[in-house]
Amino acid sequence: MFASHADYGRLEEDARRVLDPAVFDFYAGGSGDETTLAAAAAAWRRIPLRPHVLRDVSVVDTRVRVLGHDLAAPVGVAPVGYQSLAHPDGELATAWGARRAGALLTLSSRSSRRIEEVAAEAGPWWFQAYVLRDRGLTRELVRRAAGAGASAVVLTGDTPYLGRRRRDRDPGLIPEEVFGVNLAHGFDRALAEQAADVTYDDIAWLAELSGLPVVVKGLLRGDDARDCVAAGASGVWVSNHGGRQLDGAVPTARALPEVAAAVRGAVEVYADGGIRTGVDVLRALALGARAVFVGRPVLWCLATGGQNAVADGLAELADGFAHAMGLAGVTKVSQIDQGLCAPPAAGE
Ligand SMILES: Cc1cc2nc3c(=O)[nH]c(=O)nc-3n(C[C@H](O)[C@H](O)[C@H](O)COP(=O)(O)O)c2cc1C
């Protein structure tokens, strides 16, 4: 969101200063030893690029079509729950900022503001669905999201239950009224947790009840991606949940080429996790992503400057991507291919 990973580090430090320490840790933390979390950004940075030269790059066009939406740049907002802990306007500010920047928004099932209110502020948006233990609650959420204008359902597949995060030290961090803001009055908390028995069959279930394309988020393997496509997914999203689920899971920068090769263009591929600069966006597209999504960078913008900072941060990321494209000698997103990345050196 930023010219460099150092800029991102400064933004994170600014957010740390303004946030309650328990909230900062809830957002920043990962599961287990945080191995996957720590590896995420470094894995992108380690991919060397092979720029072209002597191409006329006086005009660089970052526009891209993502599941039917014409976007100014291939950059979107990942679903992140409980944003009112970062800023009183929470998801409303993020939706406004994303719309202002022309970025696609993904709204979490764990939104701390009502779906309909967020929809009123949003440009194009997708709804992220967890299948909850009470499937009636999921049905209601997904139908409401479709009714409010979501254009796709993102089924998060990597969260049969939550990863164990040692930085989450305050069990009362998410007040009941925030947790339940989108749930029916008198819901049973245990039944509103993620279901552990979610399968590929749920892709068709969500598609049928929403009438929308379903993207599966949380994939790290080519075989799973192929199974999702066979089960009716319209897109696959390479993610390890920002290092918050299985600790030790592969960085998305390493998983992405396998997933892209497995689906062979049958559906669009997206990626998130540790993407911080326009150069990272370029790397992800070179490795097969149609678009990328950012989570924590948006939270830090939201915490430090509300809706305007979210808009500015996303615009800066898109601008950094345009700059990186020009320096790499490409002027259209369609010219970005795997040849822009150097294969790993022997021993890496
Ligand atoms: C505080 C926090 C809450 C999150 N909540 C959700 C969620 O509700 N649903 C979901 O699918 N992913 C959730 N994620 C994962 C993000 O969508 C995304 O995969 C991840 O944050 C991307 O990595 P990045 O933060 O390094 O950009 C959450 C991540 C964080 C940090």
Coordinates of C-alpha atoms and ligand atoms in Angstrom, one line a residue:
M1 CA 0.0 0.0 0.0
F2 CA 3.1 1.6 -0.3
A3 CA 6.2 1.9 -2.1
S4 CA 8.1 -0.5 0.1
H5 CA 7.8 -3.0 2.8
A6 CA 9.4 -0.5 5.1
D7 CA 6.5 2.0 4.5
Y8 CA 4.1 -0.8 5.4
G9 CA 6.1 -1.4 8.6
R10 CA 5.7 2.3 9.5
L11 CA 1.9 2.1 8.9
E12 CA 1.7 -1.0 11.1
E13 CA 3.6 0.8 13.9
D14 CA 1.3 3.8 13.6
A15 CA -1.7 1.5 14.0
R16 CA -0.1 -0.2 16.9
R17 CA 0.1 3.2 18.6
V18 CA -3.6 4.1 18.2
L19 CA -5.1 0.7 18.8
D20 CA -5.8 -1.0 22.1
P21 CA -3.0 -3.5 22.5
A22 CA -5.4 -6.5 22.6
V23 CA -7.1 -5.3 19.4
F24 CA -3.8 -4.8 17.7
D25 CA -2.7 -8.3 18.6
F26 CA -6.0 -9.8 17.5
Y27 CA -5.5 -8.3 14.1
A28 CA -1.8 -8.7 13.7
G29 CA -1.4 -12.2 15.2
G30 CA -1.3 -15.7 13.6
S31 CA -1.7 -19.2 14.9
G32 CA 0.8 -21.4 16.7
D33 CA 4.3 -20.3 16.4
E34 CA 3.3 -17.8 13.6
T35 CA 5.6 -19.5 11.2
T36 CA 3.1 -19.1 8.3
L37 CA 2.4 -15.5 9.2
A38 CA 6.1 -14.7 9.3
A39 CA 6.8 -16.4 6.0
A40 CA 4.1 -14.6 4.0
A41 CA 5.5 -11.3 2.9
A42 CA 9.1 -12.6 2.7
A43 CA 8.0 -15.3 0.2
W44 CA 6.8 -12.6 -2.2
R45 CA 9.9 -10.6 -1.8
R46 CA 12.1 -13.6 -2.6
I47 CA 10.7 -13.9 -6.1
P48 CA 13.1 -12.1 -8.5
L49 CA 11.6 -10.4 -11.5
R50 CA 12.8 -10.4 -15.1
P51 CA 11.8 -7.0 -16.6
H52 CA 11.6 -6.3 -20.3
V53 CA 13.4 -3.2 -21.6
L54 CA 12.9 -0.8 -24.5
R55 CA 9.1 -1.2 -24.6
D56 CA 7.1 2.0 -24.8
V57 CA 5.7 2.3 -21.3
S58 CA 4.5 5.9 -21.5
V59 CA 0.9 4.7 -21.0
V60 CA 0.3 1.8 -18.5
D61 CA -3.2 0.4 -18.2
T62 CA -4.0 -1.5 -15.0
R63 CA -7.6 -2.3 -15.8
V64 CA -8.8 -5.8 -15.3
R65 CA -12.1 -7.8 -15.5
V66 CA -12.7 -9.8 -12.4
L67 CA -15.7 -12.2 -12.4
G68 CA -17.6 -9.8 -14.7
H69 CA -16.6 -6.5 -13.0
D70 CA -14.4 -4.0 -14.8
L71 CA -12.0 -2.7 -12.2
A72 CA -9.4 0.0 -12.3
A73 CA -6.7 -2.3 -10.9
P74 CA -6.5 -6.0 -9.8
V75 CA -6.5 -5.1 -6.1
G76 CA -9.3 -5.8 -3.6
V77 CA -10.1 -5.9 0.1
A78 CA -10.0 -9.3 1.8
P79 CA -12.8 -10.2 4.2
V80 CA -11.8 -9.2 7.7
G81 CA -14.1 -9.5 10.7
Y82 CA -15.0 -7.1 13.4
Q83 CA -13.7 -3.9 11.9
S84 CA -15.5 -1.7 14.4
L85 CA -12.7 -2.6 16.8
A86 CA -10.3 -0.6 14.5
H87 CA -12.6 2.4 13.9
P88 CA -16.2 3.3 15.0
D89 CA -17.4 3.3 11.4
G90 CA -15.9 -0.1 10.8
E91 CA -17.0 -1.8 7.6
L92 CA -18.8 1.3 6.5
A93 CA -15.6 3.2 6.2
T94 CA -13.9 0.3 4.5
A95 CA -16.7 0.0 2.0
W96 CA -16.6 3.8 1.3
G97 CA -12.8 3.7 0.9
A98 CA -12.9 0.7 -1.4
R99 CA -15.6 2.3 -3.6
R100 CA -13.6 5.6 -3.7
A101 CA -10.5 3.7 -4.8
G102 CA -12.4 1.6 -7.4
A103 CA -11.4 -1.6 -5.5
L104 CA -13.5 -4.7 -5.1
L105 CA -14.7 -5.2 -1.5
T106 CA -15.2 -8.6 0.2
L107 CA -17.5 -8.3 3.3
S108 CA -16.9 -10.8 6.1
S109 CA -19.7 -13.0 7.6
R110 CA -18.3 -11.5 10.8
S111 CA -19.0 -7.9 9.8
S112 CA -19.6 -5.7 12.8
R113 CA -22.0 -3.6 10.8
R114 CA -25.2 -4.7 9.2
I115 CA -24.9 -6.2 5.8
E116 CA -27.5 -3.8 4.3
E117 CA -25.8 -0.7 5.8
V118 CA -22.4 -1.7 4.3
A119 CA -24.0 -2.5 1.0
A120 CA -25.3 1.1 0.9
E121 CA -21.8 2.4 1.1
A122 CA -20.1 -0.1 -1.2
G123 CA -19.2 -0.2 -4.9
P124 CA -18.9 -3.8 -6.3
W125 CA -18.8 -6.3 -3.4
W126 CA -18.7 -10.0 -2.6
F127 CA -20.0 -11.6 0.5
Q128 CA -17.7 -14.0 2.4
A129 CA -19.6 -16.9 3.8
Y130 CA -18.7 -19.2 6.6
V131 CA -20.9 -22.2 6.8
L132 CA -22.1 -22.0 10.4
R133 CA -23.2 -25.0 12.5
D134 CA -26.8 -23.8 12.2
R135 CA -27.1 -23.8 8.4
G136 CA -30.3 -21.8 8.8
L137 CA -28.2 -18.8 10.0
T138 CA -25.9 -19.2 6.9
R139 CA -28.9 -19.4 4.6
E140 CA -30.3 -16.2 6.1
L141 CA -26.9 -14.3 5.8
V142 CA -26.3 -15.4 2.2
R143 CA -29.9 -14.5 1.1
R144 CA -29.6 -11.1 2.8
A145 CA -26.3 -10.5 1.1
A146 CA -27.6 -11.5 -2.3
G147 CA -30.7 -9.3 -1.7
A148 CA -28.4 -6.4 -0.8
G149 CA -26.4 -6.6 -4.0
A150 CA -23.5 -8.9 -3.4
S151 CA -22.2 -10.2 -6.8
A152 CA -20.5 -13.4 -5.6
V153 CA -20.3 -15.6 -2.5
V154 CA -16.8 -16.4 -1.2
L155 CA -16.9 -19.6 0.7
T156 CA -14.0 -19.7 3.2
G157 CA -12.9 -23.3 3.2
D158 CA -9.9 -23.2 5.6
T159 CA -11.8 -22.6 8.8
P160 CA -13.6 -25.7 10.1
Y161 CA -12.7 -24.2 13.4
L162 CA -10.4 -21.4 14.4
G163 CA -6.7 -21.7 14.6
R164 CA -5.2 -21.4 18.0
R165 CA -3.8 -17.9 18.3
R166 CA -1.8 -17.2 21.4
R167 CA -2.0 -13.4 21.0
D168 CA -5.8 -13.6 21.4
R169 CA -5.7 -13.3 25.1
D170 CA -9.0 -11.6 25.8
P171 CA -12.0 -13.9 25.3
G172 CA -14.3 -10.8 25.8
L173 CA -12.7 -8.8 23.0
I174 CA -15.7 -9.2 20.6
P175 CA -18.8 -8.1 22.5
E176 CA -21.9 -10.3 22.0
E177 CA -23.8 -7.5 20.2
V178 CA -20.9 -7.1 17.7
F179 CA -20.7 -10.8 17.2
G180 CA -24.4 -11.1 16.6
V181 CA -25.2 -7.9 14.7
N182 CA -26.1 -9.8 11.5
L183 CA -27.6 -12.9 13.3
A184 CA -31.2 -13.5 14.2
H185 CA -32.3 -12.3 17.6
G186 CA -31.8 -14.9 20.3
F187 CA -29.3 -17.0 18.2
D188 CA -27.4 -19.7 19.9
R189 CA -23.7 -18.8 20.2
A190 CA -22.4 -22.3 19.8
L191 CA -24.5 -22.9 16.7
A192 CA -23.2 -19.6 15.2
E193 CA -19.6 -20.9 15.1
Q194 CA -18.1 -22.4 12.0
A195 CA -19.3 -25.9 11.0
A196 CA -16.6 -28.5 10.8
D197 CA -18.5 -30.7 8.3
V198 CA -18.3 -28.3 5.3
T199 CA -17.6 -30.1 2.0
Y200 CA -17.4 -29.5 -1.7
D201 CA -21.2 -30.1 -1.8
D202 CA -21.7 -26.8 0.0
I203 CA -20.4 -24.9 -3.1
A204 CA -23.6 -26.0 -5.0
W205 CA -25.7 -25.3 -2.0
L206 CA -24.5 -21.7 -1.7
A207 CA -24.8 -21.1 -5.5
E208 CA -28.3 -22.4 -5.5
L209 CA -29.5 -20.4 -2.5
S210 CA -27.8 -17.1 -3.6
G211 CA -28.2 -17.4 -7.3
L212 CA -24.6 -16.1 -7.4
P213 CA -21.2 -17.4 -8.5
V214 CA -19.2 -19.0 -5.7
V215 CA -15.5 -18.5 -5.1
V216 CA -13.7 -20.8 -2.7
K217 CA -11.2 -19.1 -0.5
G218 CA -8.4 -20.8 1.5
L219 CA -6.9 -23.1 -1.2
L220 CA -3.3 -24.1 -1.1
R221 CA -3.3 -27.1 -3.4
G222 CA -3.8 -27.8 -7.1
D223 CA -5.9 -31.0 -6.5
D224 CA -8.3 -29.2 -4.1
A225 CA -8.6 -26.3 -6.7
R226 CA -9.6 -28.8 -9.4
D227 CA -12.1 -30.5 -7.1
C228 CA -13.7 -27.1 -6.4
V229 CA -14.0 -26.4 -10.1
A230 CA -15.6 -29.8 -10.6
A231 CA -18.0 -29.0 -7.8
G232 CA -19.1 -25.8 -9.5
A233 CA -16.8 -23.1 -8.1
S234 CA -16.5 -20.0 -10.4
G235 CA -13.2 -18.9 -8.9
V236 CA -10.5 -20.1 -6.5
W237 CA -8.7 -17.9 -3.9
V238 CA -5.3 -19.0 -2.8
S239 CA -5.0 -18.1 0.9
N240 CA -3.8 -19.4 4.3
H241 CA -6.1 -17.0 6.1
G242 CA -3.2 -14.6 6.8
G243 CA -1.4 -17.3 8.8
R244 CA -4.3 -17.6 11.2
Q245 CA -5.2 -21.3 10.6
L246 CA -2.8 -24.2 10.1
D247 CA 0.6 -23.0 11.3
G248 CA 3.2 -24.3 9.0
A249 CA 1.0 -24.0 5.9
V250 CA 2.8 -23.0 2.7
P251 CA 3.1 -19.3 1.8
T252 CA 0.6 -18.3 -0.8
A253 CA 3.5 -17.1 -3.1
R254 CA 4.6 -20.7 -3.3
A255 CA 1.1 -22.3 -3.6
L256 CA -0.2 -20.0 -6.3
P257 CA 1.7 -21.4 -9.3
E258 CA 0.5 -24.9 -8.5
V259 CA -3.1 -23.8 -8.1
A260 CA -3.0 -21.7 -11.3
A261 CA -1.5 -24.7 -13.3
A262 CA -4.1 -27.1 -11.9
V263 CA -7.2 -25.0 -13.0
R264 CA -5.6 -24.2 -16.4
G265 CA -7.6 -21.1 -17.0
A266 CA -11.0 -22.8 -16.3
V267 CA -11.8 -20.3 -13.6
E268 CA -10.2 -17.1 -12.2
V269 CA -7.5 -17.5 -9.5
Y270 CA -7.1 -14.9 -6.7
A271 CA -4.5 -14.7 -4.0
D272 CA -3.9 -12.9 -0.6
G273 CA -1.4 -13.1 2.2
G274 CA 1.5 -10.7 2.8
I275 CA 0.9 -8.6 -0.3
R276 CA 2.2 -5.2 0.6
T277 CA 3.5 -3.4 -2.5
G278 CA 2.7 -2.9 -6.1
V279 CA 5.7 -5.1 -6.9
D280 CA 4.0 -7.9 -4.9
V281 CA 0.8 -7.4 -6.9
L282 CA 2.9 -7.8 -10.1
R283 CA 4.5 -11.0 -8.8
A284 CA 1.1 -12.5 -7.9
L285 CA -0.3 -11.7 -11.4
A286 CA 2.8 -13.1 -13.0
L287 CA 2.3 -16.4 -11.0
G288 CA -1.3 -16.7 -12.2
A289 CA -3.6 -14.5 -10.1
R290 CA -6.3 -12.5 -11.8
A291 CA -6.5 -10.2 -8.8
V292 CA -5.1 -9.9 -5.3
F293 CA -6.7 -9.0 -1.9
V294 CA -5.2 -7.3 1.1
G295 CA -6.3 -7.7 4.7
R296 CA -4.2 -6.2 7.5
P297 CA -3.0 -3.2 5.4
V298 CA -6.6 -2.1 5.1
L299 CA -7.1 -2.5 8.9
W300 CA -4.1 -0.3 9.6
C301 CA -5.4 2.4 7.3
L302 CA -8.8 2.2 8.9
A303 CA -7.3 2.4 12.4
T304 CA -5.1 5.4 11.6
G305 CA -7.2 7.4 9.2
G306 CA -10.7 6.0 8.7
Q307 CA -12.4 5.9 5.3
N308 CA -10.0 8.4 3.6
A309 CA -6.9 6.5 4.6
V310 CA -8.5 3.2 3.3
A311 CA -9.2 4.9 -0.1
D312 CA -5.7 6.5 -0.2
G313 CA -4.0 3.2 0.8
L314 CA -5.7 1.2 -1.9
A315 CA -5.1 3.9 -4.5
E316 CA -1.4 3.9 -3.5
L317 CA -1.2 0.1 -4.0
A318 CA -2.8 0.4 -7.4
D319 CA -0.4 3.2 -8.3
G320 CA 2.6 1.2 -7.1
F321 CA 1.4 -1.6 -9.3
A322 CA 1.2 0.7 -12.4
H323 CA 4.7 1.9 -11.6
A324 CA 6.0 -1.7 -11.3
M325 CA 4.3 -2.7 -14.6
G326 CA 6.0 0.1 -16.4
L327 CA 9.5 -0.7 -15.0
A328 CA 8.9 -4.4 -15.9
G329 CA 8.2 -3.3 -19.5
V330 CA 4.5 -4.2 -19.7
T331 CA 1.6 -1.9 -20.4
K332 CA -1.4 -4.1 -20.1
V333 CA -2.3 -6.7 -17.5
S334 CA -2.8 -9.3 -20.2
Q335 CA 1.0 -9.0 -21.0
I336 CA 1.9 -10.1 -17.4
D337 CA 3.0 -13.7 -17.6
Q338 CA 5.1 -16.2 -15.7
G339 CA 8.2 -15.2 -17.7
L340 CA 8.4 -12.1 -15.6
C341 CA 9.5 -14.2 -12.7
A342 CA 12.9 -15.8 -12.5
P343 CA 13.0 -19.5 -11.5
P344 CA 14.4 -20.0 -8.0
A345 CA 18.2 -20.3 -7.8
A346 CA 19.6 -23.8 -7.2
G347 CA 19.3 -24.7 -3.5
E348 CA 16.4 -22.3 -2.8
Ligands
LIG1 C1 -8.2 -9.8 11.9 C2 -8.5 -10.7 10.8 C3 -9.8 -11.2 10.6 C4 -10.1 -12.0 9.5 N1 -11.4 -12.4 9.3 C5 -11.7 -13.2 8.2 C6 -13.0 -13.5 8.0 O1 -14.0 -13.2 8.7 N2 -13.2 -14.3 6.9 C7 -12.3 -14.8 6.1 O2 -12.5 -15.5 5.1 N3 -11.0 -14.4 6.3 C8 -10.7 -13.6 7.3 N4 -9.4 -13.2 7.5 C9 -8.4 -13.5 6.5 C10 -8.3 -12.5 5.4 O3 -9.4 -12.5 4.6 C11 -7.0 -12.7 4.5 O4 -7.0 -14.0 4.1 C12 -5.7 -12.4 5.1 O5 -5.9 -11.3 6.1 C13 -4.7 -11.9 4.0 O6 -3.5 -11.7 4.6 P1 -2.9 -10.2 4.9 O7 -3.6 -9.7 6.1 O8 -1.5 -10.5 5.1 O9 -3.2 -9.3 3.7 C14 -9.1 -12.3 8.6 C15 -7.8 -11.8 8.8 C16 -7.5 -11.0 9.8 C17 -6.1 -10.5 10.0

